[in-house]
Coordinates of N, CA and C in Angstrom, one line a residue:
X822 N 0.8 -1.2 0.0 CA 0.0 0.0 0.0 C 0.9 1.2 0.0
X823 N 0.5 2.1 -0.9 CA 1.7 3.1 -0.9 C 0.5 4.6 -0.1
X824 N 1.7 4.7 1.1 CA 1.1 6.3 1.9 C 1.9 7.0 1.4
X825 N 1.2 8.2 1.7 CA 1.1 9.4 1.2 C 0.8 10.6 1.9
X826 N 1.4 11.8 1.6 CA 1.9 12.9 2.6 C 1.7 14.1 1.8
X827 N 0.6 14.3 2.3 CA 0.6 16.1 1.2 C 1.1 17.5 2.3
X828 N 1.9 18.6 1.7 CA 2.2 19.4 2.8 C 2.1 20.6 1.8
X829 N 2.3 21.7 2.0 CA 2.8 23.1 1.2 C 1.3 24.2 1.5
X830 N 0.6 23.1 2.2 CA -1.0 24.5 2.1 C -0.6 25.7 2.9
X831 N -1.3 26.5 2.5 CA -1.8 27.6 3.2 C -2.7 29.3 3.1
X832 N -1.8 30.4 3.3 CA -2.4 31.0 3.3 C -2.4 32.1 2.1
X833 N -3.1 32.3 1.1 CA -1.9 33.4 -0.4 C -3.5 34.2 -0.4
X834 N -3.0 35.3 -1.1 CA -3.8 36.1 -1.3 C -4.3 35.7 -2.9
X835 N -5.4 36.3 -3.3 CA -5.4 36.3 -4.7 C -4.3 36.6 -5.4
X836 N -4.1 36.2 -7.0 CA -3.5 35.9 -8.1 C -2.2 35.7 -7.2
X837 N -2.1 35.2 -6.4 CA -0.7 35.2 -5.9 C -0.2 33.5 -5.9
X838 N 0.8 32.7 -5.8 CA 1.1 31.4 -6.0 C 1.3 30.4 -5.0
X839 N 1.4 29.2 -5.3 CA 1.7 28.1 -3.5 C 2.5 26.9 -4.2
X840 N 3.0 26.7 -3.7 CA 3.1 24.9 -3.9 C 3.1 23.9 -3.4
X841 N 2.1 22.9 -3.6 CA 2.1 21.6 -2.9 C 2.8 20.7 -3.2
X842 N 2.9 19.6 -2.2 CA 3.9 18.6 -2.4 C 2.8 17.0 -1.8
X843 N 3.4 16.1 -2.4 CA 2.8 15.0 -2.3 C 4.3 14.2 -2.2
X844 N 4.5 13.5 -0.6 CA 5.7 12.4 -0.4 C 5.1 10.9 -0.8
X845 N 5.4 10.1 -1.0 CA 4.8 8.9 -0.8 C 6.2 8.0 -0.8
X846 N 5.4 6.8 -0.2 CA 6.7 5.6 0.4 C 6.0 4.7 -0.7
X847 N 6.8 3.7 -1.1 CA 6.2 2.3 -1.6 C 6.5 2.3 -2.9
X848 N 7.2 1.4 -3.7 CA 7.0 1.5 -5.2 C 6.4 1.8 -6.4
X849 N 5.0 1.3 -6.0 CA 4.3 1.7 -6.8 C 3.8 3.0 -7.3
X850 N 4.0 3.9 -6.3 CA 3.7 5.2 -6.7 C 5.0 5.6 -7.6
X851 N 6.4 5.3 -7.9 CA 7.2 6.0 -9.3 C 6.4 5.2 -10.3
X852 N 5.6 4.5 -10.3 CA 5.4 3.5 -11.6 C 3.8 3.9 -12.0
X853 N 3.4 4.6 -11.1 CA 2.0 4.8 -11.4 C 1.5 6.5 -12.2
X854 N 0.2 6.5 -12.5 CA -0.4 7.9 -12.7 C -0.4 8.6 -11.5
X855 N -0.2 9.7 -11.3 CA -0.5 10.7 -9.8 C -1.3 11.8 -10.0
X856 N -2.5 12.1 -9.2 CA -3.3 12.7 -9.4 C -3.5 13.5 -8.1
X857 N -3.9 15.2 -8.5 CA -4.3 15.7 -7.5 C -5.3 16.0 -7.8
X858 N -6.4 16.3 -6.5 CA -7.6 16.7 -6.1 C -8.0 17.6 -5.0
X859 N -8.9 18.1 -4.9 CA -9.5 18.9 -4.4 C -10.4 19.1 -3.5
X860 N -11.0 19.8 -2.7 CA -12.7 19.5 -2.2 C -12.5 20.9 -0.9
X861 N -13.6 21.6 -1.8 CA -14.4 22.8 -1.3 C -15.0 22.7 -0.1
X862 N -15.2 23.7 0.7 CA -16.3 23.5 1.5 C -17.3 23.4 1.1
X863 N -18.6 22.3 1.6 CA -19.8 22.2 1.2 C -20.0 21.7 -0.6
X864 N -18.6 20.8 -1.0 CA -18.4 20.5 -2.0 C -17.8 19.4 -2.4
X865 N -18.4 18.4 -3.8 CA -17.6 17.2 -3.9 C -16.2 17.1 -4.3
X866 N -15.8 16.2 -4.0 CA -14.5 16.0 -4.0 C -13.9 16.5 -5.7
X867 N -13.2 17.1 -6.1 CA -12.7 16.8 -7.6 C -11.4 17.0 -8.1
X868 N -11.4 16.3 -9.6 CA -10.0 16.3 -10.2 C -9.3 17.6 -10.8
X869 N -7.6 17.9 -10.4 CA -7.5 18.9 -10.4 C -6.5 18.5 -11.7
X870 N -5.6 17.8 -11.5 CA -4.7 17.6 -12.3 C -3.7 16.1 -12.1
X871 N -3.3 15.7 -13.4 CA -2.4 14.1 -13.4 C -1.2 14.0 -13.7
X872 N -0.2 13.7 -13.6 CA 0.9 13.2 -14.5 C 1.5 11.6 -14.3
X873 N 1.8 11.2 -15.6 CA 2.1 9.9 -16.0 C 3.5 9.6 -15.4
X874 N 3.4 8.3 -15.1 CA 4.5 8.0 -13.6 C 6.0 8.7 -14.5
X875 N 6.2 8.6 -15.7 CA 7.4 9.1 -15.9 C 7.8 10.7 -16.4
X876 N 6.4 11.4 -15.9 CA 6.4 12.7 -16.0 C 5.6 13.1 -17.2
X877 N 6.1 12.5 -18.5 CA 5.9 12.6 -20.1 C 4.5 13.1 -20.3
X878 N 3.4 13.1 -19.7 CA 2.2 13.0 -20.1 C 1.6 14.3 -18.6
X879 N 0.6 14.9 -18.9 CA 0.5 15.8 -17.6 C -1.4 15.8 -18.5
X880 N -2.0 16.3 -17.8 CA -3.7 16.8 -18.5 C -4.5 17.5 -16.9
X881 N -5.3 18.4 -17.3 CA -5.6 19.0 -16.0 C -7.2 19.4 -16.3
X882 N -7.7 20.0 -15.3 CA -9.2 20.3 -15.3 C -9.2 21.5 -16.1
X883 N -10.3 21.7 -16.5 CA -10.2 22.9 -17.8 C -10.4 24.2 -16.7
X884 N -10.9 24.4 -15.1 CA -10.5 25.3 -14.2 C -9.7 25.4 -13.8
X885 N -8.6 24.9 -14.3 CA -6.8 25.0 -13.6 C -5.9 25.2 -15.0
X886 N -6.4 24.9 -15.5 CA -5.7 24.7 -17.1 C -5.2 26.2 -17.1
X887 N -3.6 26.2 -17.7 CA -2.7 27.4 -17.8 C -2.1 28.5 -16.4
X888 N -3.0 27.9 -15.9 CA -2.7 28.4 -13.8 C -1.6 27.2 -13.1
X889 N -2.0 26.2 -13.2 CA -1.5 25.2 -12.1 C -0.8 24.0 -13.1
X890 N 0.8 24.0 -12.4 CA 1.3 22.9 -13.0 C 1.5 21.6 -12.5
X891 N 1.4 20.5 -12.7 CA 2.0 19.3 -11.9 C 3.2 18.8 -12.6
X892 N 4.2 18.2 -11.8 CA 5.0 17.7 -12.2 C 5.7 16.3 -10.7
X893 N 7.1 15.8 -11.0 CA 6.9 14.7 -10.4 C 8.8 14.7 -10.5
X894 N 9.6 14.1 -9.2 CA 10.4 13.8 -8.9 C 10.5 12.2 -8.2
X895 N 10.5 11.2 -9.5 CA 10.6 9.9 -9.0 C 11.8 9.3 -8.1
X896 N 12.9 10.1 -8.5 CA 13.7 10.5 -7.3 C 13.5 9.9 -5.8
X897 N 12.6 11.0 -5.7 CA 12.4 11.4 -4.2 C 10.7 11.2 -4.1
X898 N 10.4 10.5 -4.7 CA 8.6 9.9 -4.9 C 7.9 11.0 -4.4
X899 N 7.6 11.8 -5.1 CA 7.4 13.4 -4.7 C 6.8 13.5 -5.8
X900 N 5.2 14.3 -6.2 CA 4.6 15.1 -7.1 C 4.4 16.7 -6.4
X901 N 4.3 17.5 -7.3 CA 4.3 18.7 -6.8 C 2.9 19.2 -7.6
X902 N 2.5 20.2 -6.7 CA 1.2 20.9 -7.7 C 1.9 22.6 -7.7
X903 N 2.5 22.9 -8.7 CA 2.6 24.5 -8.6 C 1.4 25.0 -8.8
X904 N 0.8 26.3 -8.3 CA -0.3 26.7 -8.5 C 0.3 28.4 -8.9
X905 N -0.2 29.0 -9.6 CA -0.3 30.4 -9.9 C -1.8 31.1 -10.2
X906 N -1.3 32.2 -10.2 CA -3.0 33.1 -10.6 C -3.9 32.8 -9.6
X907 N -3.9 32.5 -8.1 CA -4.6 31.9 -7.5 C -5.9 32.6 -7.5
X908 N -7.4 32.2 -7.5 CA -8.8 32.8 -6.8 C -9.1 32.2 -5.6
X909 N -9.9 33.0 -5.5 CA -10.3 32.4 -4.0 C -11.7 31.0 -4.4
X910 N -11.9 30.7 -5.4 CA -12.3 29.5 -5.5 C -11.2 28.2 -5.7
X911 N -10.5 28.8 -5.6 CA -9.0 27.8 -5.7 C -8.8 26.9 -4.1
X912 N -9.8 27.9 -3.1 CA -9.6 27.4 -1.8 C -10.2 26.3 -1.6
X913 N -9.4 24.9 -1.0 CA -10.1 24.0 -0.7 C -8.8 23.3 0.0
X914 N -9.7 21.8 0.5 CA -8.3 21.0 0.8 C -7.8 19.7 -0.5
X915 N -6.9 20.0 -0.7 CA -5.7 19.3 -1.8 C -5.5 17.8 -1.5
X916 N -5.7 16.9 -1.9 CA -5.5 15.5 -2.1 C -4.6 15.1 -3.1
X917 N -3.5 14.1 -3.3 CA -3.0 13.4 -4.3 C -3.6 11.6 -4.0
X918 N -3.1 11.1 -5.2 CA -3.7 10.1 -5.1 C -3.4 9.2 -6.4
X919 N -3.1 8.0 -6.5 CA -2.8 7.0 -7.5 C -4.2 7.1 -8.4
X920 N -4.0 7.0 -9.3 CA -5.0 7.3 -10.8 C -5.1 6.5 -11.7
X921 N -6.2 6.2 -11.9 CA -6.0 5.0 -13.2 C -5.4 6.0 -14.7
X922 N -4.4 5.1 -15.4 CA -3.5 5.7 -16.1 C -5.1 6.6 -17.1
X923 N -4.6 7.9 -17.6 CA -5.4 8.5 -18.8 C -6.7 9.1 -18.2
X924 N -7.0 8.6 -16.6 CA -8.3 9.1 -16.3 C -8.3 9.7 -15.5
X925 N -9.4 9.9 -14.2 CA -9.7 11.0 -13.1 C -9.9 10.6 -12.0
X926 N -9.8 9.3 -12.3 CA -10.6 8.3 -10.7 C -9.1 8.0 -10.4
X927 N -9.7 8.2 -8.9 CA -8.3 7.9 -7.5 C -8.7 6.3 -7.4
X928 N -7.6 5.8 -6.8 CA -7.5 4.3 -7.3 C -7.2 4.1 -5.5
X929 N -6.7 5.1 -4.5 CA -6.1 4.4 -3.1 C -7.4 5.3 -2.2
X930 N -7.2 5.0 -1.2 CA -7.8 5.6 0.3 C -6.8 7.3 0.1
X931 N -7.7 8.1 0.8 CA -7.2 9.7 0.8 C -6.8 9.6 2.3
X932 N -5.8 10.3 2.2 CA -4.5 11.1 3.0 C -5.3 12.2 4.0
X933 N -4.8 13.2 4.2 CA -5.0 13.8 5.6 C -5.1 15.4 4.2
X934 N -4.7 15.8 3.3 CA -4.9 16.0 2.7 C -3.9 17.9 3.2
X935 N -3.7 18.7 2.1 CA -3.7 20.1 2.6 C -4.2 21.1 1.9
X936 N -4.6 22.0 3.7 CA -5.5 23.1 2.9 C -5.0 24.4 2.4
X937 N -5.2 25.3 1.7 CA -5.0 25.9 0.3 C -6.0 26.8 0.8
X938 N -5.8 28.0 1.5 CA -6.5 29.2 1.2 C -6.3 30.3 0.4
X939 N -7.8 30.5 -0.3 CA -7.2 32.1 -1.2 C -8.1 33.1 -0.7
X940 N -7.4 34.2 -0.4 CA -8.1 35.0 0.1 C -7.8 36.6 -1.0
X941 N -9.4 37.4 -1.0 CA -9.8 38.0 -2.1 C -9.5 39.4 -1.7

């Protein structure tokens, strides 16, 4: 079972930037899709953005698209979410998560997750 460690949230004002970070232990996460997510207050959970276990491949939600980058240090079994242009709909708490390869669905149990405020 590969755990997982999200940290980088907190406090940014509008259009201003953050980065999060996703650790994980276990093999299978350098070999898999990595996916981050999201979840609003008083809101379902959703997909924010993916990248393909060797980086090569990245696709994101058409409300993050050209704002928020993901990328991936198999290194150090590390995904990162850069975020820029932040709104304050951008606020929520941040999940990563194993992905079935090309799609949007989380494949493990969610993490403790971190939260991401934007303030306007």
């Amino acid at each position: 079972q590969v755990q997982r460690v999200e940290s980088g949230g907190g406090l940014v004002q509008a259009g201003g930037s953050l980065r999060v970070s996703c650790a994980a232990s276990g093999r299978t996460f350098s070999t898999n899709t990595v996916g981050w997510f999201r979840q609003a207050p008083g809101k379902e959970r959703e997909f924010v953005a993916a990248v393909t276990w060797n980086g090569g491949s990245t696709y994101y939600a058409d409300s993050v698209k050209g704002r928020f980058t993901i990328s991936r240090d198999n290194a150090k079994n590390t995904v990162y979410l850069q975020m820029n242009s932040l709104k304050p709909e951008d606020t929520a708490v941040y999940y990563c998560n194993l992905v079935v390869g090309g799609s949007r669905h989380p494949l493990d149990a969610w993490g403790q997750g971190t939260l991401v405020t934007v303030s306007s």
